[in-house]
mmCIF file of C-alpha atoms in Angstrom:
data_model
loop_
_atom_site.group_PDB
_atom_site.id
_atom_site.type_symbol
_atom_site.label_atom_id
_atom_site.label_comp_id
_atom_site.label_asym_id
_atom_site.label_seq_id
_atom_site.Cartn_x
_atom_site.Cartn_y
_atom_site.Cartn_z
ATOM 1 C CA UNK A 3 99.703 -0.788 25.383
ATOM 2 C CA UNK A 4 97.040 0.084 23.367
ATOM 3 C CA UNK A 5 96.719 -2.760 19.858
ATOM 4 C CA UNK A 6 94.996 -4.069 17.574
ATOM 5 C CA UNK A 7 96.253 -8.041 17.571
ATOM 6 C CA UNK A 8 95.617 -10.596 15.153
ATOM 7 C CA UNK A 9 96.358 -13.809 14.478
ATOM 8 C CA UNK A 10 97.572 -16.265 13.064
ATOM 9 C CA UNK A 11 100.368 -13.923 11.135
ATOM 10 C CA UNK A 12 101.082 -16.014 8.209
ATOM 11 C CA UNK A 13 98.712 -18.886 7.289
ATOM 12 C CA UNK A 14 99.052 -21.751 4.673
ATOM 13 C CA UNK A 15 96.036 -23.335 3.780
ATOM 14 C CA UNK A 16 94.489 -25.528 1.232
ATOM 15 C CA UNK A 17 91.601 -24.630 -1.066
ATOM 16 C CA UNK A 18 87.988 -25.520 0.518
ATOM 17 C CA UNK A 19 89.636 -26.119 4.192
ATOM 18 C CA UNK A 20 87.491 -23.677 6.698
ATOM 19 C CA UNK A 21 89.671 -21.090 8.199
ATOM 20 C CA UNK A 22 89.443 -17.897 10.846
ATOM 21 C CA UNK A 23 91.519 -14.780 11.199
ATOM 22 C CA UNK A 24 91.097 -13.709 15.029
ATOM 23 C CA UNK A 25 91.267 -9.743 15.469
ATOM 24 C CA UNK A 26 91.576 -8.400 18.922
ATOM 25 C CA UNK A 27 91.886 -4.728 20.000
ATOM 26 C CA UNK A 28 92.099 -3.577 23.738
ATOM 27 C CA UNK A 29 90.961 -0.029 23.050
ATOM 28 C CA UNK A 30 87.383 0.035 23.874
ATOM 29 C CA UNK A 31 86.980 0.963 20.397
ATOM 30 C CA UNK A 32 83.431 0.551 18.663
ATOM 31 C CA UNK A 33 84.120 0.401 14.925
ATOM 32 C CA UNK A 34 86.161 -2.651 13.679
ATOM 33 C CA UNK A 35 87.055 -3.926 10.014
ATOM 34 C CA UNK A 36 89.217 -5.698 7.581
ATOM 35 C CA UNK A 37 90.874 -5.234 4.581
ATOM 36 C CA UNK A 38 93.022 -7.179 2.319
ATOM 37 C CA UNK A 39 95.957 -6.012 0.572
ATOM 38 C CA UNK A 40 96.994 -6.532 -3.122
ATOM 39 C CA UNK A 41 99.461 -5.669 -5.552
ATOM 40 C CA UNK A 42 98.144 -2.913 -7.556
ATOM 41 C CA UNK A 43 94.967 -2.417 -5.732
ATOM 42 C CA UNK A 44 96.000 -0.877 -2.339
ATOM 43 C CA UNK A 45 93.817 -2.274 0.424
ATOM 44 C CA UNK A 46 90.377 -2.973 -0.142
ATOM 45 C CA UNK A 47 87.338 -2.996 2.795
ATOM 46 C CA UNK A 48 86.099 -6.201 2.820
ATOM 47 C CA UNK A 49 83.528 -6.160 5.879
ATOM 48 C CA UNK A 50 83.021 -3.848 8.984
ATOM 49 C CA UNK A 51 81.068 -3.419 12.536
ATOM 50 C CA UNK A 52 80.013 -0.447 13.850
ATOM 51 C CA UNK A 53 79.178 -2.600 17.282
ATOM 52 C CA UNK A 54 78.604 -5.521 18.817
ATOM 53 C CA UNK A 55 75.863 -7.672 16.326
ATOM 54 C CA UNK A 56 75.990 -5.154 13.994
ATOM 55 C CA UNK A 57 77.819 -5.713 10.949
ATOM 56 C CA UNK A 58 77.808 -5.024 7.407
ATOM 57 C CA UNK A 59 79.471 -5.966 3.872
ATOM 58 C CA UNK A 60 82.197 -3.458 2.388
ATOM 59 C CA UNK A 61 83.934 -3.566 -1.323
ATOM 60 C CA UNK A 62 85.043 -6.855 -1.351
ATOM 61 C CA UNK A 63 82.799 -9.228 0.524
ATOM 62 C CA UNK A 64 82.667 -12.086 -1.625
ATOM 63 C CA UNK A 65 84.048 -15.647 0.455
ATOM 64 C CA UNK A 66 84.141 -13.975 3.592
ATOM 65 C CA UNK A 67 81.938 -13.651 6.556
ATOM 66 C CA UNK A 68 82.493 -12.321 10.574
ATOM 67 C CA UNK A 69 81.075 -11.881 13.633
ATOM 68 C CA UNK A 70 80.805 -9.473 16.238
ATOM 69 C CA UNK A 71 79.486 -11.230 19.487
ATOM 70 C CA UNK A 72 82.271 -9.374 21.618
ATOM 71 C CA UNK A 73 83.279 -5.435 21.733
ATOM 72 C CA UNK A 74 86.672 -6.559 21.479
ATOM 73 C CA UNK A 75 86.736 -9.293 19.012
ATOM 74 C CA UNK A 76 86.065 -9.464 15.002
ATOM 75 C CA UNK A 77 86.866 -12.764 13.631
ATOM 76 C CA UNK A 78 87.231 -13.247 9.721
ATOM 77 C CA UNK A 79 85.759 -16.636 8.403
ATOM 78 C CA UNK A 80 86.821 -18.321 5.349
ATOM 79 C CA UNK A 81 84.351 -21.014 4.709
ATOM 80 C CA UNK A 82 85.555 -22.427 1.641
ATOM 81 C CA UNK A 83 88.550 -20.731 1.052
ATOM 82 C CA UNK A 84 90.207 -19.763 -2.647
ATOM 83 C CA UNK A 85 93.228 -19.365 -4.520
ATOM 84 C CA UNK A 86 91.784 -15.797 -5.115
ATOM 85 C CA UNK A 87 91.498 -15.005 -1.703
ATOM 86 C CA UNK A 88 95.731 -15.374 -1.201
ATOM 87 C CA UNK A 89 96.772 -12.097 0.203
ATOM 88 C CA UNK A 90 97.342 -9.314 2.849
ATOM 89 C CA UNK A 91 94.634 -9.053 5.504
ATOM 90 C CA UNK A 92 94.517 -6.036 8.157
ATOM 91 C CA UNK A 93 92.106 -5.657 10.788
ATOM 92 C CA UNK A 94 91.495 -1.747 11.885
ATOM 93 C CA UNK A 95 89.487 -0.393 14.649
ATOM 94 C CA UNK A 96 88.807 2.944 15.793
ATOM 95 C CA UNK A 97 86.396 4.981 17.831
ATOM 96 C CA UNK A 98 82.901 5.608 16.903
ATOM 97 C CA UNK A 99 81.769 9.761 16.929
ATOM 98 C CA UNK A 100 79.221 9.544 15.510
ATOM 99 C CA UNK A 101 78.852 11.317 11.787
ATOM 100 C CA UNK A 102 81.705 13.033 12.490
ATOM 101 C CA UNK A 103 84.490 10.969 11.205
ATOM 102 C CA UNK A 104 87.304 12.948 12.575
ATOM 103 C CA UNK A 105 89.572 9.948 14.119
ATOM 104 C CA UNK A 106 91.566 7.964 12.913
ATOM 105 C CA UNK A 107 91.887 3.598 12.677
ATOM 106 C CA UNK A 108 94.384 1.664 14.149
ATOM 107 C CA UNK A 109 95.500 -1.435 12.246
ATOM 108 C CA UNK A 110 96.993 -4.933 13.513
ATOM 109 C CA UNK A 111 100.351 -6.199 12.123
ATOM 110 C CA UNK A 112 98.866 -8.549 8.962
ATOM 111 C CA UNK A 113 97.719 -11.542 8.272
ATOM 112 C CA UNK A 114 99.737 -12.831 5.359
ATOM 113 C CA UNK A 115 97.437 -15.914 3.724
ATOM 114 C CA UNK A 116 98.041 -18.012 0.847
ATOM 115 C CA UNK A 117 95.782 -20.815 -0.071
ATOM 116 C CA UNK A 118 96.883 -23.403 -2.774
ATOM 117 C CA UNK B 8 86.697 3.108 -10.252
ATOM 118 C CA UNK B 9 89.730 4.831 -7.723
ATOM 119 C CA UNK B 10 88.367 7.529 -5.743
ATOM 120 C CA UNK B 11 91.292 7.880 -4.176
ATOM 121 C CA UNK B 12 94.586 8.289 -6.217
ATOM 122 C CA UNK B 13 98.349 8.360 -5.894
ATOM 123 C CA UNK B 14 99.799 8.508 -9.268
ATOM 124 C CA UNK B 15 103.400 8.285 -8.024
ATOM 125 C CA UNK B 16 104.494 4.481 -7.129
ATOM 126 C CA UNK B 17 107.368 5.719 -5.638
ATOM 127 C CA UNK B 18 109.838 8.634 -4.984
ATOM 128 C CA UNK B 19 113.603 8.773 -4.020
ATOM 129 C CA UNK B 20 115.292 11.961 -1.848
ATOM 130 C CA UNK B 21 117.911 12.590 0.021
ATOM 131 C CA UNK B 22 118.392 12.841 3.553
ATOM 132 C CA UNK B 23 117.589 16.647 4.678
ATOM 133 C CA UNK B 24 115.871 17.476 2.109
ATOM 134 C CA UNK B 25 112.050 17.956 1.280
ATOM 135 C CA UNK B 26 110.031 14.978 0.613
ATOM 136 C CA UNK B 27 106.624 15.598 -1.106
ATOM 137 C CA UNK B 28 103.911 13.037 -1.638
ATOM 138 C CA UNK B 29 101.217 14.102 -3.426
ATOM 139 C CA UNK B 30 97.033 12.479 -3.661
ATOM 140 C CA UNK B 31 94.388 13.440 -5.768
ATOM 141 C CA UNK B 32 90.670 12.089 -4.871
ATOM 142 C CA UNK B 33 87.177 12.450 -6.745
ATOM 143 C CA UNK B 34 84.615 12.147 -4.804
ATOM 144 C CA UNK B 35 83.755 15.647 -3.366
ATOM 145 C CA UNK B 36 81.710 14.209 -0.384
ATOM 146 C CA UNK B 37 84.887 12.724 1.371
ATOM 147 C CA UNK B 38 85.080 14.928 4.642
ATOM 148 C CA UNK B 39 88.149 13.843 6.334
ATOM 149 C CA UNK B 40 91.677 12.345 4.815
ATOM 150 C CA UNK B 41 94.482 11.012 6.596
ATOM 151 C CA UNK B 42 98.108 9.613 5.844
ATOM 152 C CA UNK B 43 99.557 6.116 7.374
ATOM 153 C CA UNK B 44 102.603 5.155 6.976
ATOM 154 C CA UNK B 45 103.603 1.193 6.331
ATOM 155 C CA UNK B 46 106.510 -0.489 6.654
ATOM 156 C CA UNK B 47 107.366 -4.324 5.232
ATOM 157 C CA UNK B 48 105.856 -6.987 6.862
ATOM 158 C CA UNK B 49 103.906 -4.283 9.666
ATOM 159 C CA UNK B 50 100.473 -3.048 9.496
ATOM 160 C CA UNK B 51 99.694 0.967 8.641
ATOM 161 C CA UNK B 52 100.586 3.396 10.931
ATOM 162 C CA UNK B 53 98.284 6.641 11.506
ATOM 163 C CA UNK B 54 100.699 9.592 10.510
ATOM 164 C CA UNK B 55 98.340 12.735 10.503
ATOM 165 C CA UNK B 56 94.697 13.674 9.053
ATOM 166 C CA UNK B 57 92.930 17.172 8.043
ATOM 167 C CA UNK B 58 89.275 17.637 7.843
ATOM 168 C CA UNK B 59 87.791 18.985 4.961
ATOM 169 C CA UNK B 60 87.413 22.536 7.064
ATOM 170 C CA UNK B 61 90.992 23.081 6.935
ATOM 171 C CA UNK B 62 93.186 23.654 4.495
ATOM 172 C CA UNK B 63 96.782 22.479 6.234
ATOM 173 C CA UNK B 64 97.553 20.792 9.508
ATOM 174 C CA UNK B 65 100.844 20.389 10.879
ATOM 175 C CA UNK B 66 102.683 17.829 13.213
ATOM 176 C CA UNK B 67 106.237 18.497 13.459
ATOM 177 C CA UNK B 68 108.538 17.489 11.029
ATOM 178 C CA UNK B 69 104.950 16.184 8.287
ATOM 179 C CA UNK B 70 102.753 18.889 7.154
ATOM 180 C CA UNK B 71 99.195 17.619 5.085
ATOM 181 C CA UNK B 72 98.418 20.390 2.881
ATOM 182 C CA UNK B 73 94.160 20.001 1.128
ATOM 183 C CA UNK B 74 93.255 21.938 -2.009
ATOM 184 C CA UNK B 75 89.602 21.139 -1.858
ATOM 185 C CA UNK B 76 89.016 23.123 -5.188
ATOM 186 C CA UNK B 77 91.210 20.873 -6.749
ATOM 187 C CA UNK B 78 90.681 17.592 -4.539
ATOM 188 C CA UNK B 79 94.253 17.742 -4.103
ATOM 189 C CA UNK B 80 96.173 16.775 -1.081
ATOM 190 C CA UNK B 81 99.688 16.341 -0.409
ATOM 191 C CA UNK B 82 101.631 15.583 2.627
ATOM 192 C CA UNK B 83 104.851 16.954 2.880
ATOM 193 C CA UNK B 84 108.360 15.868 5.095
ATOM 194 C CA UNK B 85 110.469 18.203 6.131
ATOM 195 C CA UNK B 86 113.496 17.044 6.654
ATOM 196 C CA UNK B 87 113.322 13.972 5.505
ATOM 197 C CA UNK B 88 115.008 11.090 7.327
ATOM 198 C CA UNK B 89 116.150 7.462 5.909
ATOM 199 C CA UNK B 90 113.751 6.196 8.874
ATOM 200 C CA UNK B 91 111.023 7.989 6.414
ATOM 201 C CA UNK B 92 111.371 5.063 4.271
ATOM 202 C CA UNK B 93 108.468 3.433 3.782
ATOM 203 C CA UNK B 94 104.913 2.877 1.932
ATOM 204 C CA UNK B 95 103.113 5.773 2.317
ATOM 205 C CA UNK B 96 99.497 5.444 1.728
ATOM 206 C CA UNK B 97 96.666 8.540 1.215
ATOM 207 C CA UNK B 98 93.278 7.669 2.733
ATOM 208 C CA UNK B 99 89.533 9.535 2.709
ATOM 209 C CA UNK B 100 86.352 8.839 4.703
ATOM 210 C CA UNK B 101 82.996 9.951 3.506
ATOM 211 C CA UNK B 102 80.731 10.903 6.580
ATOM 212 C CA UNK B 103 77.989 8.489 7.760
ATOM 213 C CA UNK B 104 77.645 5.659 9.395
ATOM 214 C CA UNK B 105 80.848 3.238 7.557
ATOM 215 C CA UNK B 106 84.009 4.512 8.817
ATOM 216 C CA UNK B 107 85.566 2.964 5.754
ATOM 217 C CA UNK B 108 88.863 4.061 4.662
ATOM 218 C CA UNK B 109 89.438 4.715 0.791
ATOM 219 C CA UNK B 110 93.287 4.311 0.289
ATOM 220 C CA UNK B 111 95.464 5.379 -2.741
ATOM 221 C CA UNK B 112 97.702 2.717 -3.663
ATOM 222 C CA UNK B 113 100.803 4.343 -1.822
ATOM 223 C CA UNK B 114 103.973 5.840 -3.083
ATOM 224 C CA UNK B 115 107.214 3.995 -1.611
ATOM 225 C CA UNK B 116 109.451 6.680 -0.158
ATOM 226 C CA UNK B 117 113.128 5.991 -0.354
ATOM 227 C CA UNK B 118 115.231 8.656 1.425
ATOM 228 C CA UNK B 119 118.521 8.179 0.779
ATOM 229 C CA UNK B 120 121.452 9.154 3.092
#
């Protein structure tokens, strides 16, 4: 079955205590990203890969960083995490064609965080 | 600044009816818009996507309609089913080389029965 995983799915953590997201997808795809959800603001791009060692920041990449040393895999590092940073995280990944953007992502279930 | 804007937080039909969701967007370079659909506690769900070439696109029972004149798109259930309900969010992608999605802030769709 074709998916985007990701874990963990919910995730209690305390401010300043390292933390990863792990995003998975067995699709081949190139493209990968995340985004985090928040009341009021929809969901927000906060980095993205268009391949493997080839990343790049999106709207929101403040406290974050990843990685992209496998196709398949796009970790999201907290290094020092925040109060702020207590939300709604979604990894996507689609195909890459190119200029032509004509397909469409596929997301993982969430990654519901909270830091106190 | 939203690029990308749904100015209805939510909207409540009945079952068999019509259901019509409606986006507006600014940015005249976007070339390709799509609909997911999201549901508590799952991730978004592709639904269907038109290209800026077109100006509907159809997929059974959901129809996307794009007024490019008036960077206007809607998406539009027909008939609508209580397993409709859900958040739907409107989503555009410039061309180049991000393959970022710019999402509305989704209308919840309650479809009564």
């Amino acid at each position: 079955e074709a998916q985007v995983t990701q874990n963990p799915r919910y995730l209690i953590t305390v401010t300043g205590k390292k933390l990863t997201v792990t995003c998975s997808q067995n699709m081949n795809h190139e493209y990968m990203s995340w985004y985090r959800q928040d009341p009021g603001l929809g969901l927000r791009q906060i980095y993205y890969s268009m391949n493997v060692e080839v990343t790049d920041k999106g709207d929101v990449p403040e406290g974050y960083k990843v990685s992209r040393k496998e196709k398949r895999n796009f970790p999201l590092i907290l290094e020092s995490p925040s109060p702020n940073q207590t939300s709604l995280y979604f990894c996507a990944s689609s195909l890459w064609r190119g200029l032509s953007a004509n397909t469409e992502a596929f997301f993982g279930q969430g990654t519901r965080l909270t830091v106190v | 600044d939203q690029q990308v804007k749904q100015n209805s937080p939510s909207l409540s039909v009945q079952e068999g009816r019509i259901s019509i969701l409606n986006c507006d967007y600014t940015n005249s370079m976007f070339d390709y818009f799509l609909w997911y659909k999201k549901y508590p506690a799952e991730g978004p769900t592709f639904l269907i996507s038109i290209s800026s070439i077109k100006d509907k696109n159809e997929d059974g029972r959901f129809t996307v309609f794009l007024n490019k004149s008036a960077k206007h798109l809607s998406l539009h259930i027909v008939p609508s089913q209580p397993g409709d309900s859900a958040v739907y969010f409107c989503a555009a992608i410039l061309g180049g080389s991000n393959y970022k999605l710019t999402f509305g802030k989704g209308t919840l769709l309650t479809v009564n029965p």
